[in-house]
Short mmCIF file of C-alpha atoms in Angstrom, two decimals:
data_model
loop_
_atom_site.label_atom_id
_atom_site.label_comp_id
_atom_site.label_asym_id
_atom_site.label_seq_id
_atom_site.Cartn_x
_atom_site.Cartn_y
_atom_site.Cartn_z
CA MET F 1 79.45 8.20 152.64
CA THR F 2 80.23 11.75 151.51
CA ALA F 3 79.12 13.84 148.57
CA SER F 4 82.78 14.01 147.48
CA GLU F 5 82.47 10.43 146.20
CA ARG F 6 81.39 11.02 142.63
CA LEU F 7 80.27 8.20 140.36
CA LEU F 8 80.10 8.22 136.58
CA VAL F 9 77.41 5.83 135.31
CA VAL F 10 77.92 4.79 131.68
CA GLU F 11 74.88 2.87 130.40
CA ASP F 12 73.17 3.24 127.02
CA GLU F 13 69.81 1.74 128.01
CA PRO F 14 67.76 4.73 129.31
CA THR F 15 65.58 2.92 131.84
CA LEU F 16 68.51 1.09 133.47
CA ARG F 17 70.62 4.26 133.42
CA GLU F 18 67.89 6.18 135.27
CA LEU F 19 67.32 3.36 137.76
CA LEU F 20 71.02 3.03 138.49
CA SER F 21 71.48 6.77 138.89
CA ALA F 22 68.51 7.15 141.22
CA SER F 23 69.52 4.15 143.34
CA LEU F 24 73.12 5.31 143.70
CA ARG F 25 72.02 8.83 144.64
CA LEU F 26 69.79 7.33 147.35
CA ALA F 27 72.86 5.44 148.58
CA GLY F 28 74.61 8.79 149.10
CA PHE F 29 76.72 9.18 145.96
CA ALA F 30 76.88 12.11 143.57
CA VAL F 31 76.04 10.60 140.15
CA ALA F 32 76.67 11.77 136.58
CA PRO F 33 74.95 9.54 133.96
CA VAL F 34 76.10 9.27 130.32
CA ALA F 35 75.17 6.94 127.44
CA THR F 36 78.25 6.44 125.26
CA GLY F 37 81.95 5.75 125.45
CA ALA F 38 82.82 9.15 123.99
CA GLN F 39 80.65 10.88 126.60
CA ALA F 40 82.36 8.83 129.30
CA LEU F 41 85.84 9.94 128.23
CA ALA F 42 84.76 13.58 128.19
CA ALA F 43 83.08 13.27 131.59
CA VAL F 44 86.20 11.75 133.16
CA ARG F 45 88.26 14.71 131.93
CA GLU F 46 85.72 17.31 133.04
CA GLN F 47 84.28 15.85 136.24
CA ARG F 48 87.07 13.65 137.63
CA PRO F 49 84.81 10.97 139.15
CA ASP F 50 85.97 8.76 142.00
CA LEU F 51 84.66 5.61 140.27
CA ILE F 52 83.13 4.60 136.93
CA VAL F 53 80.22 2.16 136.66
CA LEU F 54 80.76 1.10 133.05
CA ASP F 55 78.55 -0.98 130.78
CA VAL F 56 80.64 -3.17 128.47
CA MET F 57 78.28 -2.99 125.47
CA LEU F 58 77.97 0.63 124.31
CA PRO F 59 76.75 2.05 120.98
CA ASP F 60 80.05 3.60 119.86
CA PHE F 61 82.81 1.41 121.38
CA ASP F 62 82.85 -1.08 124.22
CA GLY F 63 83.73 -0.49 127.84
CA PHE F 64 87.08 -2.26 127.50
CA GLU F 65 88.04 0.30 124.84
CA VAL F 66 86.94 3.12 127.17
CA VAL F 67 89.43 1.87 129.77
CA ARG F 68 92.19 1.47 127.16
CA ARG F 69 91.65 5.08 126.05
CA LEU F 70 91.68 6.27 129.64
CA ARG F 71 95.03 4.56 130.07
CA GLY F 72 96.22 6.39 126.97
CA GLN F 73 95.30 9.68 128.60
CA HIS F 74 97.45 8.72 131.62
CA PRO F 75 100.37 6.80 130.08
CA SER F 76 102.69 7.40 133.03
CA ALA F 77 100.41 6.25 135.84
CA ALA F 78 98.87 2.84 136.27
CA ALA F 79 96.35 4.35 138.67
CA GLY F 80 95.88 7.57 136.68
CA HIS F 81 92.24 6.92 135.84
CA PRO F 82 89.41 6.23 138.31
CA PRO F 83 88.63 2.66 139.37
CA VAL F 84 86.14 0.88 137.11
CA LEU F 85 83.30 -1.52 137.84
CA PHE F 86 82.17 -3.24 134.63
CA LEU F 87 78.51 -4.11 134.01
CA THR F 88 77.75 -6.75 131.40
CA ALA F 89 75.26 -9.40 130.35
CA ARG F 90 78.17 -11.71 129.48
CA ASP F 91 78.96 -14.03 132.38
CA ALA F 92 81.50 -16.48 130.95
CA PRO F 93 84.72 -16.75 133.04
CA GLU F 94 86.82 -15.61 130.07
CA ASP F 95 84.73 -12.43 129.80
CA ARG F 96 85.32 -11.62 133.47
CA ILE F 97 89.05 -12.26 133.12
CA SER F 98 89.12 -10.03 130.01
CA GLY F 99 87.46 -7.27 132.01
CA LEU F 100 89.97 -7.50 134.84
CA ARG F 101 92.88 -7.65 132.43
CA ALA F 102 91.53 -4.58 130.61
CA GLY F 103 91.88 -2.63 133.83
CA GLY F 104 88.59 -3.20 135.64
CA ASP F 105 88.48 -3.34 139.42
CA ASP F 106 85.34 -5.49 139.55
CA TYR F 107 82.89 -7.12 137.14
CA VAL F 108 79.13 -7.49 137.75
CA THR F 109 76.80 -9.42 135.46
CA LYS F 110 73.24 -8.44 134.57
CA PRO F 111 70.72 -8.81 136.07
CA PHE F 112 72.22 -7.74 139.36
CA ASN F 113 71.06 -6.87 142.86
CA LEU F 114 71.24 -3.12 143.48
CA GLU F 115 72.20 -3.56 147.14
CA GLU F 116 75.09 -5.85 146.15
CA LEU F 117 76.19 -3.33 143.51
CA VAL F 118 76.34 -0.56 146.13
CA LEU F 119 78.39 -2.82 148.44
CA ARG F 120 80.82 -3.63 145.63
CA ILE F 121 81.22 0.06 144.78
CA ARG F 122 81.96 0.91 148.38
CA ALA F 123 84.45 -1.96 148.60
CA ILE F 124 86.32 -0.65 145.53
CA LEU F 125 86.40 2.87 146.95
CA ARG F 126 87.74 1.54 150.27
CA ARG F 127 90.51 -0.49 148.71
CA THR F 128 91.60 2.24 146.27
CA SER F 129 91.72 4.93 148.92
CA GLY F 130 95.42 4.19 149.53
CA ARG F 131 96.38 5.30 146.03
CA GLN F 132 98.39 8.51 145.94
CA ALA F 133 98.06 11.17 143.25
CA ASP F 134 101.21 9.85 141.57
CA GLY F 135 99.86 6.28 141.43
CA ARG F 136 101.78 4.89 144.42
CA LEU F 137 100.03 2.50 146.80
CA VAL F 138 100.59 3.22 150.49
CA VAL F 139 99.46 0.98 153.36
CA GLY F 140 100.97 2.05 156.66
CA MET F 141 104.74 2.00 156.33
CA LEU F 142 104.60 -0.03 153.10
CA GLU F 143 104.82 1.74 149.72
CA LEU F 144 104.60 0.29 146.20
CA ASP F 145 105.31 2.27 143.03
CA PRO F 146 103.70 0.52 140.02
CA ASP F 147 105.68 2.60 137.51
CA SER F 148 109.19 1.97 138.82
CA HIS F 149 108.31 -1.47 140.29
CA GLN F 150 109.88 -0.40 143.58
CA VAL F 151 108.69 -1.37 147.04
CA THR F 152 109.82 0.09 150.34
CA ARG F 153 108.98 -0.63 153.97
CA ASP F 154 109.90 2.07 156.49
CA GLY F 155 111.88 3.67 153.67
CA ARG F 156 114.02 0.55 153.10
CA PRO F 157 113.96 -1.04 149.61
CA VAL F 158 112.37 -4.48 149.33
CA GLN F 159 113.55 -6.62 146.42
CA LEU F 160 110.71 -8.65 144.90
CA SER F 161 110.38 -10.95 141.90
CA PRO F 162 107.78 -9.93 139.26
CA THR F 163 105.24 -12.43 140.65
CA GLU F 164 105.85 -11.35 144.24
CA PHE F 165 105.40 -7.73 143.15
CA SER F 166 102.10 -8.56 141.40
CA LEU F 167 100.84 -10.45 144.43
CA LEU F 168 101.74 -7.61 146.81
CA ARG F 169 100.12 -5.09 144.50
CA VAL F 170 96.83 -7.03 144.51
CA LEU F 171 96.93 -7.35 148.30
CA MET F 172 97.60 -3.62 148.71
CA GLU F 173 94.90 -2.65 146.23
CA ASN F 174 92.50 -4.73 148.33
CA ALA F 175 93.84 -3.75 151.75
CA GLY F 176 91.46 -4.85 154.48
CA GLN F 177 89.60 -7.29 152.23
CA VAL F 178 90.10 -11.02 152.54
CA LEU F 179 90.99 -12.60 149.18
CA SER F 180 90.54 -16.31 148.58
CA LYS F 181 93.17 -18.45 146.86
CA SER F 182 90.94 -18.67 143.78
CA GLN F 183 90.64 -14.88 143.62
CA LEU F 184 94.40 -14.49 143.88
CA LEU F 185 94.92 -17.15 141.21
CA GLU F 186 92.71 -15.18 138.86
CA LEU F 187 94.07 -11.73 139.65
CA VAL F 188 97.79 -12.58 139.81
CA TRP F 189 98.29 -15.70 137.70
CA GLN F 190 95.17 -15.74 135.45
CA TYR F 191 95.33 -19.55 135.74
CA ASP F 192 98.18 -19.57 133.17
CA PHE F 193 100.07 -22.31 135.06
CA GLY F 194 97.14 -24.73 135.37
CA GLY F 195 95.25 -23.54 138.43
CA ASP F 196 97.02 -25.36 141.31
CA ASP F 197 96.21 -23.11 144.27
CA SER F 198 99.15 -24.38 146.36
CA ILE F 199 101.29 -21.84 144.50
CA VAL F 200 99.40 -19.06 146.30
CA ALA F 201 100.49 -20.26 149.75
CA SER F 202 104.07 -20.60 148.51
CA TYR F 203 104.23 -17.04 147.22
CA ILE F 204 102.52 -15.64 150.31
CA SER F 205 105.33 -17.29 152.30
CA TYR F 206 108.00 -15.78 150.02
CA LEU F 207 106.38 -12.36 150.35
CA ARG F 208 106.20 -12.51 154.13
CA ARG F 209 109.93 -13.25 154.37
CA LYS F 210 110.65 -10.01 152.54
CA VAL F 211 107.83 -7.66 153.59
CA ASP F 212 106.93 -8.84 157.10
CA LEU F 213 110.31 -9.31 158.78
CA ASP F 214 109.46 -6.59 161.32
CA GLU F 215 106.43 -5.77 163.44
CA PRO F 216 103.66 -4.99 162.87
CA LYS F 217 102.86 -7.87 160.54
CA LEU F 218 100.75 -6.79 157.56
CA ILE F 219 99.94 -10.03 155.71
CA HIS F 220 97.51 -12.28 157.59
CA THR F 221 96.01 -15.71 156.95
CA VAL F 222 92.28 -16.08 157.50
CA ARG F 223 91.97 -19.82 158.08
CA GLY F 224 89.66 -21.53 155.62
CA THR F 225 89.10 -18.31 153.66
CA GLY F 226 92.27 -16.74 152.28
CA TYR F 227 94.67 -13.87 152.92
CA VAL F 228 94.41 -10.20 153.78
CA LEU F 229 96.82 -7.28 154.03
CA ARG F 230 95.70 -5.21 157.01
CA ARG F 231 96.59 -1.64 157.81
CA PRO F 232 98.52 -1.38 161.07
CA ARG F 233 96.59 -0.09 164.07
CA GLN F 234 97.27 3.51 164.90
#
């Protein structure tokens, strides 16, 4: 862990804010703590953090609105603002889905284990490290541009349907991390079709036929667990 990994902690409760900041500094991060949504927006502009730990319930406007305003500051880049880990006392499934749809990269409910929080932060930083300054995702020879909805492998265009594109994007954003069928259902389909997880295997198969025609193969099945997009060995 390097000092270049800067975290912005947005939490209005002073005791929790201090505890979080101290714990994350001990874990090796550089931490800037703020208490409101307005302060968070200013800090992102001024300090350019690598990740935001963002409480949902804030005194001026909620964390979802913070992310919406960050998107407004970067209208041309889906990855223009730092990754976000939401903190909230609300643990209903619809709240978690709302957080992910709002642009969050993970969602942790209070009370939480500090060690688990650190692990989740590091996981987000690992899986977002492939983002380029212009918002493109790059994993080995595979590139995905979220703005133009274009995908290339070894410089050759890959034609994908909207759902295939969304699935590949999630896999690339989480490169190296195994995702279960239920996680993919939530992140790609939001259960809109009824929740039958057999559709995940079908779309993984479609994607492989278009993305993994050549060696090295990037999309792997982890039997009994899920799927992972792995970076090719150097």
